[in-house]
mmCIF file with all atom_site columns, C-alpha atoms in Angstrom:
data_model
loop_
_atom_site.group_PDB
_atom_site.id
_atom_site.type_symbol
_atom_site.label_atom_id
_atom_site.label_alt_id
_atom_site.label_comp_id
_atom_site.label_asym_id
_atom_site.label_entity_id
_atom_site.label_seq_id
_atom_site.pdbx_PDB_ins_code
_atom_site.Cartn_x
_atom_site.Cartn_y
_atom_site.Cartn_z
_atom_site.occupancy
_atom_site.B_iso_or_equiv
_atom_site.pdbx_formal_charge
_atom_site.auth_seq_id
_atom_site.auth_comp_id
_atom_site.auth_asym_id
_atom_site.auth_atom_id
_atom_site.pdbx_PDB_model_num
ATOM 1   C CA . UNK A 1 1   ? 0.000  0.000  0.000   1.00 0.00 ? 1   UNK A CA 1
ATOM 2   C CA . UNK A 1 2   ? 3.250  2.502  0.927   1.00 0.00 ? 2   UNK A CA 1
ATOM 3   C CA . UNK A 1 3   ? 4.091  1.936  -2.749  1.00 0.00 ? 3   UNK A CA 1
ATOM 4   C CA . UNK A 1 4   ? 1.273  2.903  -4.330  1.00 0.00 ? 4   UNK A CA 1
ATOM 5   C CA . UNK A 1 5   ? 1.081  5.852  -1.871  1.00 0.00 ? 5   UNK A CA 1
ATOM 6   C CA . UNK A 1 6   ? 4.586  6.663  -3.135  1.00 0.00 ? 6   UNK A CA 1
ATOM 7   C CA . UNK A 1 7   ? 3.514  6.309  -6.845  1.00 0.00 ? 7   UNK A CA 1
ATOM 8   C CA . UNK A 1 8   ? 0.576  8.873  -6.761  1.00 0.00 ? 8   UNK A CA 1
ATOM 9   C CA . UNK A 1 9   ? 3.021  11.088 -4.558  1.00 0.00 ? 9   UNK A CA 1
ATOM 10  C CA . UNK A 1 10  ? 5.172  11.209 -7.560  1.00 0.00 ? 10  UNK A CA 1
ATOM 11  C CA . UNK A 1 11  ? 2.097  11.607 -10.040 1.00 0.00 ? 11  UNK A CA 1
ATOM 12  C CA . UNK A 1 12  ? 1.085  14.571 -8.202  1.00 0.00 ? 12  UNK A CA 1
ATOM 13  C CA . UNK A 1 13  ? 4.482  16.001 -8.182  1.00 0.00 ? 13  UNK A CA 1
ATOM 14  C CA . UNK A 1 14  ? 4.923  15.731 -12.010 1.00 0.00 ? 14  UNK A CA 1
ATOM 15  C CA . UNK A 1 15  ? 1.839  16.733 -12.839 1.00 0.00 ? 15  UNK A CA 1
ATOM 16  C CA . UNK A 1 16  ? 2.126  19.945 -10.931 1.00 0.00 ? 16  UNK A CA 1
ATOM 17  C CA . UNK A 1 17  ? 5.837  20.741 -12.081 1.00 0.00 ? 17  UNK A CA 1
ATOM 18  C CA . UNK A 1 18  ? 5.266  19.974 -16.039 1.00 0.00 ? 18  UNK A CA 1
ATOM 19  C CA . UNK A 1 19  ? 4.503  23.822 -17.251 1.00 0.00 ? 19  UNK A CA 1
ATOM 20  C CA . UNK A 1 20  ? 1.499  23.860 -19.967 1.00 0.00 ? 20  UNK A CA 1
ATOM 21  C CA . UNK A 1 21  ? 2.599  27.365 -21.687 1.00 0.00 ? 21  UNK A CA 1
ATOM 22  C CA . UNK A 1 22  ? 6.275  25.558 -23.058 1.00 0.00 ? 22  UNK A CA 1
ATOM 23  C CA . UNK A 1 23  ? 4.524  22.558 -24.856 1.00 0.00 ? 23  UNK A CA 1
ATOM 24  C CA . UNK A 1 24  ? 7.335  21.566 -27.704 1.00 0.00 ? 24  UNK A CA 1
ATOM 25  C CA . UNK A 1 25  ? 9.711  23.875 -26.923 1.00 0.00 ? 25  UNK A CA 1
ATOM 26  C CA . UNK A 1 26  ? 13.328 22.540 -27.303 1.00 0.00 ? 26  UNK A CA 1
ATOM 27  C CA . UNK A 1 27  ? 14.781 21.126 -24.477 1.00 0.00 ? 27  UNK A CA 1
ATOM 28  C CA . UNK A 1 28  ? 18.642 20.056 -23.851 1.00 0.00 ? 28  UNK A CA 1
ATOM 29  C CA . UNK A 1 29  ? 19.107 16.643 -22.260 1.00 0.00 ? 29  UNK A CA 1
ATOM 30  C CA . UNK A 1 30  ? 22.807 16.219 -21.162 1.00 0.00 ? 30  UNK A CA 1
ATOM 31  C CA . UNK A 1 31  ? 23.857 12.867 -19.420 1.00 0.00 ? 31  UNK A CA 1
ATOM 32  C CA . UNK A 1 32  ? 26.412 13.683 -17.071 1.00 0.00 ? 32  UNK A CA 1
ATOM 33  C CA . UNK A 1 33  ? 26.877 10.069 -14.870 1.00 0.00 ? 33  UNK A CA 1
ATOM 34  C CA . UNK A 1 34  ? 26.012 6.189  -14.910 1.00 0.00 ? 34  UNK A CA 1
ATOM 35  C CA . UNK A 1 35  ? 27.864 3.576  -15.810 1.00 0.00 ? 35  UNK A CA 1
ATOM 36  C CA . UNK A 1 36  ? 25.814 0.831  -17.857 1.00 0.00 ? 36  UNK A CA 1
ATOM 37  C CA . UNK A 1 37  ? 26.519 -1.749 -15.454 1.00 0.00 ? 37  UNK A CA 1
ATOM 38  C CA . UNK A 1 38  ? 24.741 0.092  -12.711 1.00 0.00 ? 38  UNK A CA 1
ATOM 39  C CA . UNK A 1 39  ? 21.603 1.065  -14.441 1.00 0.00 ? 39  UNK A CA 1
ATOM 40  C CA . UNK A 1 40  ? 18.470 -0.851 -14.335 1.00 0.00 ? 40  UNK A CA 1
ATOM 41  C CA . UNK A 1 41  ? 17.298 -1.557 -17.659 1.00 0.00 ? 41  UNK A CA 1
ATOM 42  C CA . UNK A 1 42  ? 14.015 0.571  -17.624 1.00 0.00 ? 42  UNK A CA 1
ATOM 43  C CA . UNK A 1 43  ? 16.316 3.467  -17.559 1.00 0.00 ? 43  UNK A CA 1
ATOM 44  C CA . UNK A 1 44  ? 19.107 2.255  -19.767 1.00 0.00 ? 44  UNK A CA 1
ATOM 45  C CA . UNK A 1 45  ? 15.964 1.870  -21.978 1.00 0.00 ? 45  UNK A CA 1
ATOM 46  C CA . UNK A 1 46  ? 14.734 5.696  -21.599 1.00 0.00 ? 46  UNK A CA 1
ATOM 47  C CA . UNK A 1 47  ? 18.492 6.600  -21.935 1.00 0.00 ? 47  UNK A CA 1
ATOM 48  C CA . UNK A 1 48  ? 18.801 4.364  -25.561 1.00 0.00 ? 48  UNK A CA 1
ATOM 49  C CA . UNK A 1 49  ? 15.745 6.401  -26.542 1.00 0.00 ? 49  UNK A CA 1
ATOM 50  C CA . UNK A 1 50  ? 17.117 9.743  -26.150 1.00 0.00 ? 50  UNK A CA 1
ATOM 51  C CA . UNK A 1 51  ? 20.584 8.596  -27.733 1.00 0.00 ? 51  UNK A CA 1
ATOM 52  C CA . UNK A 1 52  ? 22.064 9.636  -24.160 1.00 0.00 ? 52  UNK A CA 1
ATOM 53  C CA . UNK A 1 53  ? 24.501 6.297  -24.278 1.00 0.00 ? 53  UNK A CA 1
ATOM 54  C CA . UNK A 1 54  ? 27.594 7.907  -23.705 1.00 0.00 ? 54  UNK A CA 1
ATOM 55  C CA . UNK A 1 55  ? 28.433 10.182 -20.826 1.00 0.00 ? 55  UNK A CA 1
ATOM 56  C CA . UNK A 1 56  ? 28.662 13.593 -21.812 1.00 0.00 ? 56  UNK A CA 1
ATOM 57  C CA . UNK A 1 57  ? 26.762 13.231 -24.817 1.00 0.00 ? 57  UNK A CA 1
ATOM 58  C CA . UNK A 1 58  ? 23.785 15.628 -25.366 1.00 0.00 ? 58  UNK A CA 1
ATOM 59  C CA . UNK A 1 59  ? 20.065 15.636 -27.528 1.00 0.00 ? 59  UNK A CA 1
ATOM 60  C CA . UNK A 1 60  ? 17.491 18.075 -28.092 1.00 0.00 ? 60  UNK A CA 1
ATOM 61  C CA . UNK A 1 61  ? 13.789 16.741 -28.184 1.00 0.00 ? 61  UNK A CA 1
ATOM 62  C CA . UNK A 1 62  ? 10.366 18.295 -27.274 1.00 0.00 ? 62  UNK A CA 1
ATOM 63  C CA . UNK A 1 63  ? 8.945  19.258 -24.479 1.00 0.00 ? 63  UNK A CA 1
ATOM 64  C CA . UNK A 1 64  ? 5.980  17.231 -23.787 1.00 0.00 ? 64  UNK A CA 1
ATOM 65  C CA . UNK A 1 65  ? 3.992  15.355 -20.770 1.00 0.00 ? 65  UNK A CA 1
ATOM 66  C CA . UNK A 1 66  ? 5.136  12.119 -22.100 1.00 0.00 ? 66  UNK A CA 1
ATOM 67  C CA . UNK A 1 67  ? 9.139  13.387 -22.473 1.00 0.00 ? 67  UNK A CA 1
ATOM 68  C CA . UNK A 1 68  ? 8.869  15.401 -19.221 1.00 0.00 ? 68  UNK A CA 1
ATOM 69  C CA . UNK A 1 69  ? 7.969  11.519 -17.315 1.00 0.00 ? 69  UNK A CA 1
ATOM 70  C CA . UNK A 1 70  ? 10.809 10.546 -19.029 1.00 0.00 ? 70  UNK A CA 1
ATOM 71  C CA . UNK A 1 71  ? 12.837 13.033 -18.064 1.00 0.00 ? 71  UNK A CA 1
ATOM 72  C CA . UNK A 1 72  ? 11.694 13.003 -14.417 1.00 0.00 ? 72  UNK A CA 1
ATOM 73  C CA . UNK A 1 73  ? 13.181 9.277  -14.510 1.00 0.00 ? 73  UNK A CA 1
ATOM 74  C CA . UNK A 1 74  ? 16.280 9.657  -15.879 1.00 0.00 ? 74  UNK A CA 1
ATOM 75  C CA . UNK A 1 75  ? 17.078 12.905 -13.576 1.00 0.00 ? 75  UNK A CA 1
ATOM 76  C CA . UNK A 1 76  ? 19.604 11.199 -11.578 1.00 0.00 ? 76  UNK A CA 1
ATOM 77  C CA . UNK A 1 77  ? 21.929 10.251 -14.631 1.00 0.00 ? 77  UNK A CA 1
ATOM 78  C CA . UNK A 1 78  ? 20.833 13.285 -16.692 1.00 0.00 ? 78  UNK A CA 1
ATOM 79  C CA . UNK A 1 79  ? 20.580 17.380 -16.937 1.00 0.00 ? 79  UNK A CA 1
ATOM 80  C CA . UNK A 1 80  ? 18.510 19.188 -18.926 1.00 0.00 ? 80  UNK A CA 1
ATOM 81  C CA . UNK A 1 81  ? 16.994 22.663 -19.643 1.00 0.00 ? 81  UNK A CA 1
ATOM 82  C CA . UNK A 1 82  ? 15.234 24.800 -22.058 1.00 0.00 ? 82  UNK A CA 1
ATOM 83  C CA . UNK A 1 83  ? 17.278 26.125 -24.737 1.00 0.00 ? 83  UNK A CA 1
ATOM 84  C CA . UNK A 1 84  ? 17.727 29.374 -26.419 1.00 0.00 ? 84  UNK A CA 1
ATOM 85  C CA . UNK A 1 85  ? 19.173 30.138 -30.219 1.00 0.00 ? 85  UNK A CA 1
ATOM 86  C CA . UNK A 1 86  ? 22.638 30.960 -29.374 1.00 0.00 ? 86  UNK A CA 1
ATOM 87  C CA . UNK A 1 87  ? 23.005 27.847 -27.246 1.00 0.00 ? 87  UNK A CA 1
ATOM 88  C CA . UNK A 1 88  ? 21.772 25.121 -30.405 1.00 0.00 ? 88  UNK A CA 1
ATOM 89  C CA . UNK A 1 89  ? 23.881 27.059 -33.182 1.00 0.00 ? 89  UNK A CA 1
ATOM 90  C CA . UNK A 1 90  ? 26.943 27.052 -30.682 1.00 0.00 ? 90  UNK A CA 1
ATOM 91  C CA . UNK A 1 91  ? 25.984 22.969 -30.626 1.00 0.00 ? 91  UNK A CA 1
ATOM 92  C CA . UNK A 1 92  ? 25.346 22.511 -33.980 1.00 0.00 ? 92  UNK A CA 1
ATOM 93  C CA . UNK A 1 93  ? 28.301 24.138 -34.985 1.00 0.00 ? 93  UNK A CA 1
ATOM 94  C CA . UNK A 1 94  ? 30.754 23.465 -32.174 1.00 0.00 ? 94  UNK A CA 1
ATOM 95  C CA . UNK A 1 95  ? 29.417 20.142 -31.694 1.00 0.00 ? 95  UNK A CA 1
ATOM 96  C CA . UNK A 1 96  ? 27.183 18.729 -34.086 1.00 0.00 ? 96  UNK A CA 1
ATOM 97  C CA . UNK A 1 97  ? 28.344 15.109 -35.094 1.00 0.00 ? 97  UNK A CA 1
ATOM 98  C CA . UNK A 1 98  ? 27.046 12.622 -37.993 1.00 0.00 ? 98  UNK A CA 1
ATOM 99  C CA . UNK A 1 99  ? 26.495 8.831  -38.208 1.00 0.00 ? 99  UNK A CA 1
ATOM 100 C CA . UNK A 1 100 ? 27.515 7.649  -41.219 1.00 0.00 ? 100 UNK A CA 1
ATOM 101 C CA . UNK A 1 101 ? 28.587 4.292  -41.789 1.00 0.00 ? 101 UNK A CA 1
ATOM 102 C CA . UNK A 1 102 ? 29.447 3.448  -37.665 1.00 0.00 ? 102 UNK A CA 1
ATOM 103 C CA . UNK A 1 103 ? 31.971 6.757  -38.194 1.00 0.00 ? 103 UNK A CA 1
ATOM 104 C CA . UNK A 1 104 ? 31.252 9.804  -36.702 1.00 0.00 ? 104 UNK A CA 1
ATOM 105 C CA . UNK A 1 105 ? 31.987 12.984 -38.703 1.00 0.00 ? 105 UNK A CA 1
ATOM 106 C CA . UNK A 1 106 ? 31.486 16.906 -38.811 1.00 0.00 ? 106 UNK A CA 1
ATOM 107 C CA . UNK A 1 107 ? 28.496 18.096 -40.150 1.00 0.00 ? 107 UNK A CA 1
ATOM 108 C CA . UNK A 1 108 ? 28.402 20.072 -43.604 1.00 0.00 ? 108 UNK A CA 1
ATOM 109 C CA . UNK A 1 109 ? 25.895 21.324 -45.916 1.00 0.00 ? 109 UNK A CA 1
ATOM 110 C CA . UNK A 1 110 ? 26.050 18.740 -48.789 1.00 0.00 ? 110 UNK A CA 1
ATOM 111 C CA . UNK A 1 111 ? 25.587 15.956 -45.982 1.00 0.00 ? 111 UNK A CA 1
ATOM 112 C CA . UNK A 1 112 ? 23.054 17.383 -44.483 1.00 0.00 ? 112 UNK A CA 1
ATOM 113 C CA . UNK A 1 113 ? 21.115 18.213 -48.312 1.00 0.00 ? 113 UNK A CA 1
ATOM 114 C CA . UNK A 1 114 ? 21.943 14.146 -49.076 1.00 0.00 ? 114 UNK A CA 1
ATOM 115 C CA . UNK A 1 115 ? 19.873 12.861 -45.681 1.00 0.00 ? 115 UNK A CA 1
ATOM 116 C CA . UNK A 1 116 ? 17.558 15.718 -45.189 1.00 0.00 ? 116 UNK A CA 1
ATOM 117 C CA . UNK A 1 117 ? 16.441 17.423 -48.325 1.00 0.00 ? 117 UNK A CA 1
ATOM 118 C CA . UNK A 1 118 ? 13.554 15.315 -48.618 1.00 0.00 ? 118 UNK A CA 1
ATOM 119 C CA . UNK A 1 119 ? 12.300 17.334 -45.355 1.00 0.00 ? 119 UNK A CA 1
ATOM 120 C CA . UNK A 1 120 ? 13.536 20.647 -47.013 1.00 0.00 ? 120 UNK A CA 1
ATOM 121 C CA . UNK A 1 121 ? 15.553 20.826 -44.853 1.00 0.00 ? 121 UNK A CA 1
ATOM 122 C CA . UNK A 1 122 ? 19.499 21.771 -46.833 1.00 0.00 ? 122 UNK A CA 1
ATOM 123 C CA . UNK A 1 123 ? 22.059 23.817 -44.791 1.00 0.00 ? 123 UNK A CA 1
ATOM 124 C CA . UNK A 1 124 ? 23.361 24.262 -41.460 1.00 0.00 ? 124 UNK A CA 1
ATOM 125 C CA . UNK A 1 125 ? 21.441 27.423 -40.749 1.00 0.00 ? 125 UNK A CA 1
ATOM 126 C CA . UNK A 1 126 ? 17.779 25.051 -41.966 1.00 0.00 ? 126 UNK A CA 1
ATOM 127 C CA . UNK A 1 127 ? 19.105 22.811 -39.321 1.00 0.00 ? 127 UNK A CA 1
ATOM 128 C CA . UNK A 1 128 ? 19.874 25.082 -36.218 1.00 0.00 ? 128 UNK A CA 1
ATOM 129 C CA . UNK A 1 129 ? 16.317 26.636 -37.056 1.00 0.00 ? 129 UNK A CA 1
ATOM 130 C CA . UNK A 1 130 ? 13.822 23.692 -37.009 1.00 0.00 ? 130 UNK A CA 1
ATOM 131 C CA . UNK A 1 131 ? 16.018 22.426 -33.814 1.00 0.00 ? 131 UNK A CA 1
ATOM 132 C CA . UNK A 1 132 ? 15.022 25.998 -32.062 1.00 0.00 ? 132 UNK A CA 1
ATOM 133 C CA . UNK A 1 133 ? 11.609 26.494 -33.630 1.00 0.00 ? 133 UNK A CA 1
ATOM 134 C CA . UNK A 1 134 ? 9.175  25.940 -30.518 1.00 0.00 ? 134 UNK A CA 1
ATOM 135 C CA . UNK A 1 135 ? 6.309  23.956 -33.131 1.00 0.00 ? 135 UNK A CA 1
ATOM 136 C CA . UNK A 1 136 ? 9.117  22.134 -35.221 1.00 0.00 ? 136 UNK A CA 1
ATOM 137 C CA . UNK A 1 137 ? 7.504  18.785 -36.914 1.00 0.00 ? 137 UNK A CA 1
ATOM 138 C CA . UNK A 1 138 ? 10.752 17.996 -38.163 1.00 0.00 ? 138 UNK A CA 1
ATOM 139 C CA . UNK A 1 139 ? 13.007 18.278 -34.757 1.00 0.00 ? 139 UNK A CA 1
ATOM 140 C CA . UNK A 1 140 ? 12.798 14.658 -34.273 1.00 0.00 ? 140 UNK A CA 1
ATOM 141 C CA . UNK A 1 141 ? 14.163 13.779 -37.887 1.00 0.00 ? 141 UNK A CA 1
ATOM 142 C CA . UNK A 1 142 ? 16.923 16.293 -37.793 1.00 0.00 ? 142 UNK A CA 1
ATOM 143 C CA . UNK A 1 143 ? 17.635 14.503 -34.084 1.00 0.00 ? 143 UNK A CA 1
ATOM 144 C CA . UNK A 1 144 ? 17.970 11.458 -35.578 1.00 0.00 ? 144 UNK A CA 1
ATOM 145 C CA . UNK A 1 145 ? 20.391 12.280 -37.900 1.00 0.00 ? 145 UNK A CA 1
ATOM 146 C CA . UNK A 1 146 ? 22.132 14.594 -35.722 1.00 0.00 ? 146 UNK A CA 1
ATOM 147 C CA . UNK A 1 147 ? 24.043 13.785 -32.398 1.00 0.00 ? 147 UNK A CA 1
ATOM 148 C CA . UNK A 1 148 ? 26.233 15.860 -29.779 1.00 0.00 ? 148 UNK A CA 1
ATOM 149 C CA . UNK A 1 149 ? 29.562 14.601 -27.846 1.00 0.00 ? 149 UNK A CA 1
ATOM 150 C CA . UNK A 1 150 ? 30.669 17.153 -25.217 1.00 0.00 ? 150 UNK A CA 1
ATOM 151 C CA . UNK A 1 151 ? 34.042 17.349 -23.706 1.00 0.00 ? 151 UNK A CA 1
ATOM 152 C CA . UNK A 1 152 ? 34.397 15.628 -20.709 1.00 0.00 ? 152 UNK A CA 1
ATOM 153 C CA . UNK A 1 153 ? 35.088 18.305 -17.751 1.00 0.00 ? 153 UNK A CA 1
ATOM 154 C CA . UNK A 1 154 ? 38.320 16.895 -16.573 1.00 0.00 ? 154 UNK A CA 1
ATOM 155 C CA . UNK A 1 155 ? 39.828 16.769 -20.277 1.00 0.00 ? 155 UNK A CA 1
ATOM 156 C CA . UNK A 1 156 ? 38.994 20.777 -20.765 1.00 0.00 ? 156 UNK A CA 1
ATOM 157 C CA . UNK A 1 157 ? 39.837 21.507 -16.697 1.00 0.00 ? 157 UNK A CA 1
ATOM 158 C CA . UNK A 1 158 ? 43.609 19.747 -18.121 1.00 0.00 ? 158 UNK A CA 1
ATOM 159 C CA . UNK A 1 159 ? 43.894 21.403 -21.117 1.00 0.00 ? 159 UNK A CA 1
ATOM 160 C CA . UNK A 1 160 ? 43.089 24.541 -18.931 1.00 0.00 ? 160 UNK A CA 1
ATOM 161 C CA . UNK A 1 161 ? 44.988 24.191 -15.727 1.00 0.00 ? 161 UNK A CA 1
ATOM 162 C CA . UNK A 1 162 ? 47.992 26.256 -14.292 1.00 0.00 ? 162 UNK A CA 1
ATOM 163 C CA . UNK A 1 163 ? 50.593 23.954 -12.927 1.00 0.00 ? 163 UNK A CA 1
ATOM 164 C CA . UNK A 1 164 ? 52.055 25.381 -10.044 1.00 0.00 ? 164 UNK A CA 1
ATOM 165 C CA . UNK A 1 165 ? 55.726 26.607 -9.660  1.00 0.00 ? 165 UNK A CA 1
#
């Protein structure tokens, strides 16, 4: 009986935390800890959905009741936030990564007219804006071709430190 207690706890807290007026605007999902070992697999799931397998690496998707559960799950392995322009052009451009062929590569414009022209979607610049547009029908496809890898804090804190005298 405590469980289910607990479970409509949680159902009350969600539902009164999810905001109404943001409804598929782009959010930024970062995972920032878990080893796969030490996940259970309901949550290794949620994380293989999002594309969040690596530590460090990053996806935007929409926010939405059924995301927003998700996200409420995962927020122990996980950070995330709503995003602004300068923040998914900076990714896109500083970060953005393809999948082609198991090899990760930089993104450029005739890749990104080969897999997403069909969508009309045929530059960089297409790309950043149906990432930040809040009512985007095609932020999912450009997610799926698109992926983020973020430097680990302790490589840029070494590339960045002052060694001592």
């Amino acid at each position: 009986f405590d469980f289910y207690k607990k479970q409509a706890s949680i159902n009350n807290i969600t539902d009164s935390f999810f905001d109404q007026s943001r409804v598929n605007s782009p959010v930024l999902v970062i995972r920032i800890q878990g080893t796969k070992e030490r996940i259970s697999k309901p949550i290794l799931a949620i994380l293989r959905e999002f594309k969040l397998l690596k530590i460090c690496s990053a996806v935007i998707v929409d926010y939405n009741k059924e995301n927003y559960e998700k996200l409420t799950l995962i927020s122990s392995y996980v950070t995330w936030g709503f995003t602004n322009k300068k923040v998914v052009s900076s990714m896109v451009t500083k970060r953005g990564l393809v999948f082609e062929n198991q090899n990760l590569q930089e993104l450029s414009n005739t890749d990104i007219e080969a897999a997403l022209g069909k969508q009309n979607i045929l530059c960089i610049e297409d790309l950043i804006y149906e990432l930040y547009s809040v009512n985007s029908k095609k932020r999912g496809v450009a997610m799926g071709y698109l992926g983020f890898f973020l430097l680990s804090p302790c490589e840029e804190l070494k590339e960045n430190a002052v060694l001592p005298l």
